[in-house]
């Protein structure tokens, strides 16, 4: 049975289940407008928008707080969502990191942990990436994901936005 919120860990970071008490520390990581610059929902740096995002994360049942092991601080978040047992697939997404952690292998490290965990239970992993989120598109392609389509995505309590759908298949990994 797929565990949507295990604790995942490597030498760089810990991804553990997101908790209600994490809201302020996670908001600190999310409060820089540049973090959301290319994201379809550019206002998540604003407190009310972020609180809606956080509420959706908690309700998803698959969200993580990402902790830098060196500083022992929350630096971002990600989640598993839309598990489809019939299709043997799950989505990974809603990922963001505090800007100072960009380009330092944190995203790659987190995605590798999540992908390795997911492939114990499913054959395909999907990602929604905003149509104008070029940084995330490039990053997910470096992990071997292939663009397979486009989809209008309805985010929790937000307007629908155009996204690209990427996929990694277990046999390709």
PDB file of C-alpha atoms in Angstrom:
ATOM      1  CA  UNK A   1       0.000   0.000   0.000  1.00  0.00           C
ATOM      2  CA  UNK A   2       1.372   3.400  -1.038  1.00  0.00           C
ATOM      3  CA  UNK A   3       2.350   5.515   1.975  1.00  0.00           C
ATOM      4  CA  UNK A   4       1.781   9.128   0.897  1.00  0.00           C
ATOM      5  CA  UNK A   5       3.694  10.686   3.809  1.00  0.00           C
ATOM      6  CA  UNK A   6       6.702   8.633   4.799  1.00  0.00           C
ATOM      7  CA  UNK A   7       9.784  10.291   6.224  1.00  0.00           C
ATOM      8  CA  UNK A   8      12.406  10.382   3.482  1.00  0.00           C
ATOM      9  CA  UNK A   9      16.033  11.244   4.161  1.00  0.00           C
ATOM     10  CA  UNK A  10      19.452  11.458   2.556  1.00  0.00           C
ATOM     11  CA  UNK A  11      22.722  13.258   3.386  1.00  0.00           C
ATOM     12  CA  UNK A  12      21.289  16.665   2.401  1.00  0.00           C
ATOM     13  CA  UNK A  13      17.690  16.806   3.604  1.00  0.00           C
ATOM     14  CA  UNK A  14      14.769  15.277   5.443  1.00  0.00           C
ATOM     15  CA  UNK A  15      11.260  15.249   3.987  1.00  0.00           C
ATOM     16  CA  UNK A  16       8.757  14.538   6.731  1.00  0.00           C
ATOM     17  CA  UNK A  17       4.970  14.829   6.922  1.00  0.00           C
ATOM     18  CA  UNK A  18       3.832  18.460   6.974  1.00  0.00           C
ATOM     19  CA  UNK A  19       2.195  19.476  10.266  1.00  0.00           C
ATOM     20  CA  UNK A  20      -0.129  22.332  11.205  1.00  0.00           C
ATOM     21  CA  UNK A  21       2.594  23.787  13.427  1.00  0.00           C
ATOM     22  CA  UNK A  22       4.876  24.198  10.362  1.00  0.00           C
ATOM     23  CA  UNK A  23       2.799  27.022   8.887  1.00  0.00           C
ATOM     24  CA  UNK A  24       4.953  29.963  10.036  1.00  0.00           C
ATOM     25  CA  UNK A  25       8.309  28.366   9.237  1.00  0.00           C
ATOM     26  CA  UNK A  26       7.085  27.257   5.824  1.00  0.00           C
ATOM     27  CA  UNK A  27       5.640  30.701   5.143  1.00  0.00           C
ATOM     28  CA  UNK A  28       9.054  32.183   5.903  1.00  0.00           C
ATOM     29  CA  UNK A  29      10.505  30.008   3.105  1.00  0.00           C
ATOM     30  CA  UNK A  30       7.621  30.917   0.749  1.00  0.00           C
ATOM     31  CA  UNK A  31       7.385  34.665   1.382  1.00  0.00           C
ATOM     32  CA  UNK A  32       9.856  35.768  -1.309  1.00  0.00           C
ATOM     33  CA  UNK A  33       7.972  36.847  -4.489  1.00  0.00           C
ATOM     34  CA  UNK A  34      10.843  35.544  -6.646  1.00  0.00           C
ATOM     35  CA  UNK A  35      10.124  31.958  -5.491  1.00  0.00           C
ATOM     36  CA  UNK A  36       6.787  32.177  -7.320  1.00  0.00           C
ATOM     37  CA  UNK A  37       7.940  34.348 -10.239  1.00  0.00           C
ATOM     38  CA  UNK A  38       7.427  31.712 -12.954  1.00  0.00           C
ATOM     39  CA  UNK A  39       4.728  29.760 -11.144  1.00  0.00           C
ATOM     40  CA  UNK A  40       1.144  29.917 -12.462  1.00  0.00           C
ATOM     41  CA  UNK A  41       0.014  31.159  -9.023  1.00  0.00           C
ATOM     42  CA  UNK A  42       2.387  34.067  -8.569  1.00  0.00           C
ATOM     43  CA  UNK A  43       0.802  35.486  -5.399  1.00  0.00           C
ATOM     44  CA  UNK A  44       1.563  32.611  -3.036  1.00  0.00           C
ATOM     45  CA  UNK A  45       4.185  34.768  -1.346  1.00  0.00           C
ATOM     46  CA  UNK A  46       1.296  36.826   0.048  1.00  0.00           C
ATOM     47  CA  UNK A  47       0.130  35.562   3.433  1.00  0.00           C
ATOM     48  CA  UNK A  48      -3.546  34.915   2.547  1.00  0.00           C
ATOM     49  CA  UNK A  49      -2.618  33.141  -0.690  1.00  0.00           C
ATOM     50  CA  UNK A  50      -0.003  31.089   1.136  1.00  0.00           C
ATOM     51  CA  UNK A  51      -2.445  30.115   3.896  1.00  0.00           C
ATOM     52  CA  UNK A  52      -4.820  28.792   1.220  1.00  0.00           C
ATOM     53  CA  UNK A  53      -1.911  26.835  -0.322  1.00  0.00           C
ATOM     54  CA  UNK A  54      -0.997  25.463   3.126  1.00  0.00           C
ATOM     55  CA  UNK A  55      -4.604  24.440   3.812  1.00  0.00           C
ATOM     56  CA  UNK A  56      -4.660  22.530   0.520  1.00  0.00           C
ATOM     57  CA  UNK A  57      -1.341  20.898   1.393  1.00  0.00           C
ATOM     58  CA  UNK A  58      -2.667  19.708   4.751  1.00  0.00           C
ATOM     59  CA  UNK A  59      -5.884  18.402   3.213  1.00  0.00           C
ATOM     60  CA  UNK A  60      -3.974  16.532   0.501  1.00  0.00           C
ATOM     61  CA  UNK A  61      -2.652  13.975   2.968  1.00  0.00           C
ATOM     62  CA  UNK A  62       0.598  13.756   1.009  1.00  0.00           C
ATOM     63  CA  UNK A  63       2.497  16.967   1.797  1.00  0.00           C
ATOM     64  CA  UNK A  64       6.013  17.230   3.178  1.00  0.00           C
ATOM     65  CA  UNK A  65       8.048  19.772   5.069  1.00  0.00           C
ATOM     66  CA  UNK A  66      11.537  19.740   3.562  1.00  0.00           C
ATOM     67  CA  UNK A  67      14.267  20.313   6.129  1.00  0.00           C
ATOM     68  CA  UNK A  68      17.901  21.200   5.440  1.00  0.00           C
ATOM     69  CA  UNK A  69      19.932  18.813   7.599  1.00  0.00           C
ATOM     70  CA  UNK A  70      22.787  21.270   8.121  1.00  0.00           C
ATOM     71  CA  UNK A  71      20.666  24.161   9.462  1.00  0.00           C
ATOM     72  CA  UNK A  72      17.741  22.013  10.700  1.00  0.00           C
ATOM     73  CA  UNK A  73      15.288  24.521   9.174  1.00  0.00           C
ATOM     74  CA  UNK A  74      12.273  24.106   6.915  1.00  0.00           C
ATOM     75  CA  UNK A  75      13.340  25.233   3.445  1.00  0.00           C
ATOM     76  CA  UNK A  76      10.390  24.157   1.294  1.00  0.00           C
ATOM     77  CA  UNK A  77       7.673  21.659   0.587  1.00  0.00           C
ATOM     78  CA  UNK A  78       6.423  19.090  -1.907  1.00  0.00           C
ATOM     79  CA  UNK A  79       3.714  16.463  -2.018  1.00  0.00           C
ATOM     80  CA  UNK A  80       2.358  13.279  -3.510  1.00  0.00           C
ATOM     81  CA  UNK A  81      -1.173  13.651  -4.882  1.00  0.00           C
ATOM     82  CA  UNK A  82      -3.729  12.080  -7.211  1.00  0.00           C
ATOM     83  CA  UNK A  83      -2.696   8.482  -6.569  1.00  0.00           C
ATOM     84  CA  UNK A  84      -4.373   6.335  -9.236  1.00  0.00           C
ATOM     85  CA  UNK A  85      -4.122   2.664  -8.332  1.00  0.00           C
ATOM     86  CA  UNK A  86      -5.859   1.542 -11.544  1.00  0.00           C
ATOM     87  CA  UNK A  87      -3.345   3.442 -13.688  1.00  0.00           C
ATOM     88  CA  UNK A  88      -0.488   2.642 -11.288  1.00  0.00           C
ATOM     89  CA  UNK A  89       0.460   6.330 -11.170  1.00  0.00           C
ATOM     90  CA  UNK A  90       0.909   9.221  -8.762  1.00  0.00           C
ATOM     91  CA  UNK A  91       1.708  12.901  -9.117  1.00  0.00           C
ATOM     92  CA  UNK A  92       4.589  14.681  -7.427  1.00  0.00           C
ATOM     93  CA  UNK A  93       4.323  18.427  -7.213  1.00  0.00           C
ATOM     94  CA  UNK A  94       3.524  21.653  -5.434  1.00  0.00           C
ATOM     95  CA  UNK A  95       7.270  21.777  -4.820  1.00  0.00           C
ATOM     96  CA  UNK A  96       9.038  24.945  -3.814  1.00  0.00           C
ATOM     97  CA  UNK A  97      12.251  25.866  -2.050  1.00  0.00           C
ATOM     98  CA  UNK A  98      13.514  29.004  -0.422  1.00  0.00           C
ATOM     99  CA  UNK A  99      15.574  30.788  -3.102  1.00  0.00           C
ATOM    100  CA  UNK A 100      18.930  30.439  -1.341  1.00  0.00           C
ATOM    101  CA  UNK A 101      18.623  26.650  -1.786  1.00  0.00           C
ATOM    102  CA  UNK A 102      18.181  26.801  -5.560  1.00  0.00           C
ATOM    103  CA  UNK A 103      20.924  25.313  -7.711  1.00  0.00           C
ATOM    104  CA  UNK A 104      22.396  23.400  -4.781  1.00  0.00           C
ATOM    105  CA  UNK A 105      20.967  19.929  -5.483  1.00  0.00           C
ATOM    106  CA  UNK A 106      18.106  20.157  -2.956  1.00  0.00           C
ATOM    107  CA  UNK A 107      15.334  19.827  -5.551  1.00  0.00           C
ATOM    108  CA  UNK A 108      17.091  16.959  -7.327  1.00  0.00           C
ATOM    109  CA  UNK A 109      17.749  15.227  -4.001  1.00  0.00           C
ATOM    110  CA  UNK A 110      14.132  15.560  -2.877  1.00  0.00           C
ATOM    111  CA  UNK A 111      12.707  14.389  -6.201  1.00  0.00           C
ATOM    112  CA  UNK A 112      15.044  11.371  -6.220  1.00  0.00           C
ATOM    113  CA  UNK A 113      13.856  10.383  -2.731  1.00  0.00           C
ATOM    114  CA  UNK A 114      10.210  10.800  -3.726  1.00  0.00           C
ATOM    115  CA  UNK A 115      10.618   8.998  -7.056  1.00  0.00           C
ATOM    116  CA  UNK A 116      12.451   6.069  -5.456  1.00  0.00           C
ATOM    117  CA  UNK A 117       9.710   5.778  -2.830  1.00  0.00           C
ATOM    118  CA  UNK A 118       6.886   5.995  -5.387  1.00  0.00           C
ATOM    119  CA  UNK A 119       8.382   3.385  -7.708  1.00  0.00           C
ATOM    120  CA  UNK A 120       8.023   0.815  -4.935  1.00  0.00           C
ATOM    121  CA  UNK A 121       4.247   1.089  -5.503  1.00  0.00           C
ATOM    122  CA  UNK A 122       3.493   2.576  -8.956  1.00  0.00           C
ATOM    123  CA  UNK A 123       4.795   2.313 -12.515  1.00  0.00           C
ATOM    124  CA  UNK A 124       4.393   5.965 -13.564  1.00  0.00           C
ATOM    125  CA  UNK A 125       5.001   9.300 -11.925  1.00  0.00           C
ATOM    126  CA  UNK A 126       3.431  12.462 -13.278  1.00  0.00           C
ATOM    127  CA  UNK A 127       4.222  16.121 -12.684  1.00  0.00           C
ATOM    128  CA  UNK A 128       2.156  19.239 -13.381  1.00  0.00           C
ATOM    129  CA  UNK A 129       4.519  22.050 -14.378  1.00  0.00           C
ATOM    130  CA  UNK A 130       3.219  25.529 -15.137  1.00  0.00           C
ATOM    131  CA  UNK A 131       3.352  26.407 -18.828  1.00  0.00           C
ATOM    132  CA  UNK A 132       5.583  29.421 -18.067  1.00  0.00           C
ATOM    133  CA  UNK A 133       7.621  27.800 -15.297  1.00  0.00           C
ATOM    134  CA  UNK A 134      10.756  27.293 -17.374  1.00  0.00           C
ATOM    135  CA  UNK A 135      13.029  26.627 -14.374  1.00  0.00           C
ATOM    136  CA  UNK A 136      10.863  23.728 -13.214  1.00  0.00           C
ATOM    137  CA  UNK A 137      10.455  22.351 -16.743  1.00  0.00           C
ATOM    138  CA  UNK A 138      14.228  22.270 -17.209  1.00  0.00           C
ATOM    139  CA  UNK A 139      14.751  20.747 -13.762  1.00  0.00           C
ATOM    140  CA  UNK A 140      12.219  17.932 -14.259  1.00  0.00           C
ATOM    141  CA  UNK A 141      13.630  17.138 -17.712  1.00  0.00           C
ATOM    142  CA  UNK A 142      17.082  16.697 -16.103  1.00  0.00           C
ATOM    143  CA  UNK A 143      15.515  13.938 -14.002  1.00  0.00           C
ATOM    144  CA  UNK A 144      14.383  12.154 -17.154  1.00  0.00           C
ATOM    145  CA  UNK A 145      10.742  13.259 -17.280  1.00  0.00           C
ATOM    146  CA  UNK A 146       9.133  13.613 -20.692  1.00  0.00           C
ATOM    147  CA  UNK A 147       6.368  16.062 -21.565  1.00  0.00           C
ATOM    148  CA  UNK A 148       3.264  14.050 -22.483  1.00  0.00           C
ATOM    149  CA  UNK A 149       0.535  16.674 -22.624  1.00  0.00           C
ATOM    150  CA  UNK A 150      -1.085  19.848 -21.385  1.00  0.00           C
ATOM    151  CA  UNK A 151      -3.856  20.229 -18.844  1.00  0.00           C
ATOM    152  CA  UNK A 152      -5.848  22.963 -17.173  1.00  0.00           C
ATOM    153  CA  UNK A 153      -5.231  22.401 -13.451  1.00  0.00           C
ATOM    154  CA  UNK A 154      -7.596  23.585 -10.740  1.00  0.00           C
ATOM    155  CA  UNK A 155      -5.469  24.398  -7.720  1.00  0.00           C
ATOM    156  CA  UNK A 156      -7.054  24.296  -4.262  1.00  0.00           C
ATOM    157  CA  UNK A 157      -9.090  27.484  -3.891  1.00  0.00           C
ATOM    158  CA  UNK A 158      -7.346  29.156  -6.847  1.00  0.00           C
ATOM    159  CA  UNK A 159      -8.143  29.836 -10.483  1.00  0.00           C
ATOM    160  CA  UNK A 160      -7.364  27.025 -12.977  1.00  0.00           C
ATOM    161  CA  UNK A 161      -4.027  27.438 -14.775  1.00  0.00           C
ATOM    162  CA  UNK A 162      -2.470  25.878 -17.865  1.00  0.00           C
ATOM    163  CA  UNK A 163       0.135  23.225 -17.024  1.00  0.00           C
ATOM    164  CA  UNK A 164       2.306  20.796 -18.905  1.00  0.00           C
ATOM    165  CA  UNK A 165       2.123  17.164 -17.818  1.00  0.00           C
ATOM    166  CA  UNK A 166       5.426  15.321 -17.527  1.00  0.00           C
ATOM    167  CA  UNK A 167       5.953  11.619 -16.896  1.00  0.00           C
ATOM    168  CA  UNK A 168       8.656   9.257 -15.720  1.00  0.00           C
ATOM    169  CA  UNK A 169       8.016   5.564 -16.212  1.00  0.00           C
ATOM    170  CA  UNK A 170       9.489   2.945 -13.919  1.00  0.00           C
ATOM    171  CA  UNK A 171      10.925   1.030 -16.847  1.00  0.00           C
ATOM    172  CA  UNK A 172      12.793   4.167 -17.997  1.00  0.00           C
ATOM    173  CA  UNK A 173      14.338   4.918 -14.632  1.00  0.00           C
TER     174      UNK A 173
END
